[in-house]
PDB file of C-alpha atoms in Angstrom:
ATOM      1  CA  UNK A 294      91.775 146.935 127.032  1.00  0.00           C
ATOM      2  CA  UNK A 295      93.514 148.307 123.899  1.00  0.00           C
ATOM      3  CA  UNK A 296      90.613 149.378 121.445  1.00  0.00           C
ATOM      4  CA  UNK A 297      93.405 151.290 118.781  1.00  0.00           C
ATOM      5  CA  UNK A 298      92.311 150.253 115.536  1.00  0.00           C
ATOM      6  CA  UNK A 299      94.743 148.237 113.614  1.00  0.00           C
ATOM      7  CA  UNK A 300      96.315 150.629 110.865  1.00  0.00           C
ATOM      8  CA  UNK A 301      99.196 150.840 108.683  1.00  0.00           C
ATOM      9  CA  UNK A 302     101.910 152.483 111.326  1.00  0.00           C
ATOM     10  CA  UNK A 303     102.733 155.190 108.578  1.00  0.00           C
ATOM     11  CA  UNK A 304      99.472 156.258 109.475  1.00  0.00           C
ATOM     12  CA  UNK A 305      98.211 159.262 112.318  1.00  0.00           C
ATOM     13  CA  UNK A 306      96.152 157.674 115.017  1.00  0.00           C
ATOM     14  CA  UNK A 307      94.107 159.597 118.147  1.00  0.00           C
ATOM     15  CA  UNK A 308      95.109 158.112 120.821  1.00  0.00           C
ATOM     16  CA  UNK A 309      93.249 160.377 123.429  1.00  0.00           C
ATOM     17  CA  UNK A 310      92.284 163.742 123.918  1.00  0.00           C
ATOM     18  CA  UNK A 311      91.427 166.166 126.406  1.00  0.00           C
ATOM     19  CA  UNK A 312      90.250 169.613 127.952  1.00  0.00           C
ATOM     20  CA  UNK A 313      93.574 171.167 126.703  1.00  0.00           C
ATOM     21  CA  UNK A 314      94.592 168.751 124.121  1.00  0.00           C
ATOM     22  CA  UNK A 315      95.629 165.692 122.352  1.00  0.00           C
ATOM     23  CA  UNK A 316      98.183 162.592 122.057  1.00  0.00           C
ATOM     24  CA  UNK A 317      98.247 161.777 118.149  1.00  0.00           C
ATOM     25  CA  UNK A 318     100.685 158.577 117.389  1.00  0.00           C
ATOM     26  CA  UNK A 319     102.818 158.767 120.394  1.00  0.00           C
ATOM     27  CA  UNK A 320     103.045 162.645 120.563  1.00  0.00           C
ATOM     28  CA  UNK A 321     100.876 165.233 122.901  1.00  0.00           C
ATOM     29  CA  UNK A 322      99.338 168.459 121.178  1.00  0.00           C
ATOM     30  CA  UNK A 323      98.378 171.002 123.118  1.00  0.00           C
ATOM     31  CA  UNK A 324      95.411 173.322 121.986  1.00  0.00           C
ATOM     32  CA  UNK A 325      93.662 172.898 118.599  1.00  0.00           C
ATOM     33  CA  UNK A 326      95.222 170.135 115.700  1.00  0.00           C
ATOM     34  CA  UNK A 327      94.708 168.638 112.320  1.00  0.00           C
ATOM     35  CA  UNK A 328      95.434 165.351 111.801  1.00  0.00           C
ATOM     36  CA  UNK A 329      95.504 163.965 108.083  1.00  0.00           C
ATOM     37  CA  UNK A 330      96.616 160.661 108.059  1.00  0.00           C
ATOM     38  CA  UNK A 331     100.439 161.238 107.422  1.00  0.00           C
ATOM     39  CA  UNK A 332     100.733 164.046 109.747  1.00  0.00           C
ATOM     40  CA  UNK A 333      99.438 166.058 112.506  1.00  0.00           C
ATOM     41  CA  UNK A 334     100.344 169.693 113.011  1.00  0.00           C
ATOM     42  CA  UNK A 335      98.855 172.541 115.540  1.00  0.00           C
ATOM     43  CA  UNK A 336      96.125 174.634 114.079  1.00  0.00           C
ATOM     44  CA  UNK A 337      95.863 178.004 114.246  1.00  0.00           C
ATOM     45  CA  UNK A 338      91.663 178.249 116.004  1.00  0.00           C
ATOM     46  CA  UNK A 339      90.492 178.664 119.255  1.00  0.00           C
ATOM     47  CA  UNK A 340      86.610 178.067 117.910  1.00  0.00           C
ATOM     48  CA  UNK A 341      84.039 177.793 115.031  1.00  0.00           C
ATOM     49  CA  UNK A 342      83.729 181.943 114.259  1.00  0.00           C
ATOM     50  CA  UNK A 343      88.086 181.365 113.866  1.00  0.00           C
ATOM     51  CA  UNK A 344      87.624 178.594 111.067  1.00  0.00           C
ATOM     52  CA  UNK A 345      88.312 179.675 107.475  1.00  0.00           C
ATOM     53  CA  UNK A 346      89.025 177.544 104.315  1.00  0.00           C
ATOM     54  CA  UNK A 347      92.590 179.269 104.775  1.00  0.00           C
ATOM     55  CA  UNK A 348      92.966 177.396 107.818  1.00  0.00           C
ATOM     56  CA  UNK A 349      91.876 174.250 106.511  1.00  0.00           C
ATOM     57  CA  UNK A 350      93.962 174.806 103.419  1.00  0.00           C
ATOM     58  CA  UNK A 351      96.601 171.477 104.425  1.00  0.00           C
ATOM     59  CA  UNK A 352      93.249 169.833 104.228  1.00  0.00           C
ATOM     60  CA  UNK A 353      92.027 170.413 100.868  1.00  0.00           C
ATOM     61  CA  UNK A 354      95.766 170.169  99.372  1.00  0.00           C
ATOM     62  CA  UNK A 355      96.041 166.623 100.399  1.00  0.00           C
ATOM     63  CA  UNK A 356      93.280 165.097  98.542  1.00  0.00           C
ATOM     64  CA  UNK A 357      91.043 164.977 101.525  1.00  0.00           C
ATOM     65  CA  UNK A 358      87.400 163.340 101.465  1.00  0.00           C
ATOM     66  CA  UNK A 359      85.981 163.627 104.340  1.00  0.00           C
ATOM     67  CA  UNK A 360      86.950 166.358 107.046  1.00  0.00           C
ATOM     68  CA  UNK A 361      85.190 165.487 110.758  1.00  0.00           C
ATOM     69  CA  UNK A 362      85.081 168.834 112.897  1.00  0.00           C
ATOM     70  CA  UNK A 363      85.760 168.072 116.225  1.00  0.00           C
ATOM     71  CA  UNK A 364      83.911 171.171 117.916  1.00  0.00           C
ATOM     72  CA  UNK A 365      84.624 171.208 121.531  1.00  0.00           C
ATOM     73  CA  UNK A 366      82.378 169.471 123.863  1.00  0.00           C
ATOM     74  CA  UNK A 367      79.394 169.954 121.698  1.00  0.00           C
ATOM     75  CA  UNK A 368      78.824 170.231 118.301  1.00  0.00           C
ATOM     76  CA  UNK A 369      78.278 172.982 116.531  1.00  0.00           C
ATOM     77  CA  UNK A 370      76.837 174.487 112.967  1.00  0.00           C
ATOM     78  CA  UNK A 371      79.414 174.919 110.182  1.00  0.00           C
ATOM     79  CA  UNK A 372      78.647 178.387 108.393  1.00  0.00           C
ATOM     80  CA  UNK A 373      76.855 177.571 105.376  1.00  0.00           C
ATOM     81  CA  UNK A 374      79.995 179.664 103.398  1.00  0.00           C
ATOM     82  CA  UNK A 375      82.696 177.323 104.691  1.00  0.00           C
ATOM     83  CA  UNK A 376      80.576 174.475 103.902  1.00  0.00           C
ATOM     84  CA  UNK A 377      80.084 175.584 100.362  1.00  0.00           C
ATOM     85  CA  UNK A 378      84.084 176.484  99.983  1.00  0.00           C
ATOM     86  CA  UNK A 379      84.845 172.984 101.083  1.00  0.00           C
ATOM     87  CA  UNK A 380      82.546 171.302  98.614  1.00  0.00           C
ATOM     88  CA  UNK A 381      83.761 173.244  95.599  1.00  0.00           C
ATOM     89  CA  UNK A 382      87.130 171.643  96.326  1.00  0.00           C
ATOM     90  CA  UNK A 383      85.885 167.823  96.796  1.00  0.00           C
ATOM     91  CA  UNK A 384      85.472 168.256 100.883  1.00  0.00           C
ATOM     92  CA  UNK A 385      82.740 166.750 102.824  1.00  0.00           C
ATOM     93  CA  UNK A 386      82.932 168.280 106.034  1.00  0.00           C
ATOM     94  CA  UNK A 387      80.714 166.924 109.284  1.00  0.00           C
ATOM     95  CA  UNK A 388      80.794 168.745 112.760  1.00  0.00           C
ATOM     96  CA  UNK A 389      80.362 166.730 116.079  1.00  0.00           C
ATOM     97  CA  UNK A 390      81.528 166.759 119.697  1.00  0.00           C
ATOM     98  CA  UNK A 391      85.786 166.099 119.705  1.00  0.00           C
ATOM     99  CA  UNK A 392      84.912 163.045 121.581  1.00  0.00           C
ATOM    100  CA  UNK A 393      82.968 162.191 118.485  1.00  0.00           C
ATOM    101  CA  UNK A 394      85.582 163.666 115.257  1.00  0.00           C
ATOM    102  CA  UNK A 395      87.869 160.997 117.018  1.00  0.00           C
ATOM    103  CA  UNK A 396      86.672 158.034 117.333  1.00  0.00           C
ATOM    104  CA  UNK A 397      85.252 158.569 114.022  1.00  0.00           C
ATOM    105  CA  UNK A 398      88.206 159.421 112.325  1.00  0.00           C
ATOM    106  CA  UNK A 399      89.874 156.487 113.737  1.00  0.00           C
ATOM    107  CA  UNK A 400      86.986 153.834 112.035  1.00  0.00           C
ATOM    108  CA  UNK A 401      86.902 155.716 108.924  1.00  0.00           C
ATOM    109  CA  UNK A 402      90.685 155.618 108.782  1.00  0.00           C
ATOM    110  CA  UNK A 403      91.472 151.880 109.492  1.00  0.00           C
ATOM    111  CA  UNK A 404      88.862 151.326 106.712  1.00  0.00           C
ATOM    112  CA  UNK A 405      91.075 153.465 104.800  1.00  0.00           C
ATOM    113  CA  UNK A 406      88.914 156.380 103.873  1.00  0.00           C
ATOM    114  CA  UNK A 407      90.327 159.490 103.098  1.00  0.00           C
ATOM    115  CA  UNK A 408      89.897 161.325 106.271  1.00  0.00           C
ATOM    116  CA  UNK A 409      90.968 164.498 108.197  1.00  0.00           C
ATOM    117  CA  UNK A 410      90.155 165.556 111.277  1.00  0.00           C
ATOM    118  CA  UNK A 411      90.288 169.186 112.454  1.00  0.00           C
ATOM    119  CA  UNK A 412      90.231 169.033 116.395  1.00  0.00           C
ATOM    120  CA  UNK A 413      88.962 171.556 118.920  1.00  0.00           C
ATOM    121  CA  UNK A 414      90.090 170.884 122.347  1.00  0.00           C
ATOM    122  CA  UNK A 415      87.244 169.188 124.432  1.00  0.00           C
ATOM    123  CA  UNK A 416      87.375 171.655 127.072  1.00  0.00           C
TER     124      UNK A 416
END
């Protein structure tokens, strides 16, 4: 059974992910992604202490909302600093398991929200 959401096909979809990675619209990832809604490109972490509002920068610049972190197989705290950087610039940001970050960025982007998702491998 096919449980996709139905979205504009412009748009970036999860299709699955993995110990080592990701298929995003069609197209496998291997190692750590974001995925905004128009594209998805490889990200440059291999965990939290790596993340820096640097990294997320293609986030912010896109007009981003919401940002799920998809933190491995278990979620993790954001630093309080990151959090705060984020904010400043109109970011919500909300850390879960990847399993989690992608189902949930799939809902919140067939409702149309304006979502990110910066994905951790699950392994």
């Amino acid at each position: 059974m096919d449980v996709t959401p139905l979205v504009a096909k412009d748009r970036q979809v999860i299709e699955s992910y993995g110990a080592s990675g990701f298929r995003v619209s069609g197209n496998s990832y291997y190692g750590a992604i974001l995925v905004l809604p128009q594209a998805t490109q490889p990200w440059r972490v291999a965990a939290i202490a790596d993340i820096s509002a640097a990294s997320l920068a293609p986030v912010v610049e896109s007009g981003i909302q919401i940002l799920l972190l998809g933190c491995g197989r278990h979620m993790q705290l954001v630093p309080p600093a990151l959090r705060q950087d984020l904010r400043a610039h109109g970011v919500v940001i909300d850390a879960m398991d990847t399993g989690a970050a992608c189902r949930t960025y799939n809902v919140l982007l067939a409702e149309d929200r304006r979502v990110a998702a910066a994905l951790l491998p699950a392994g």
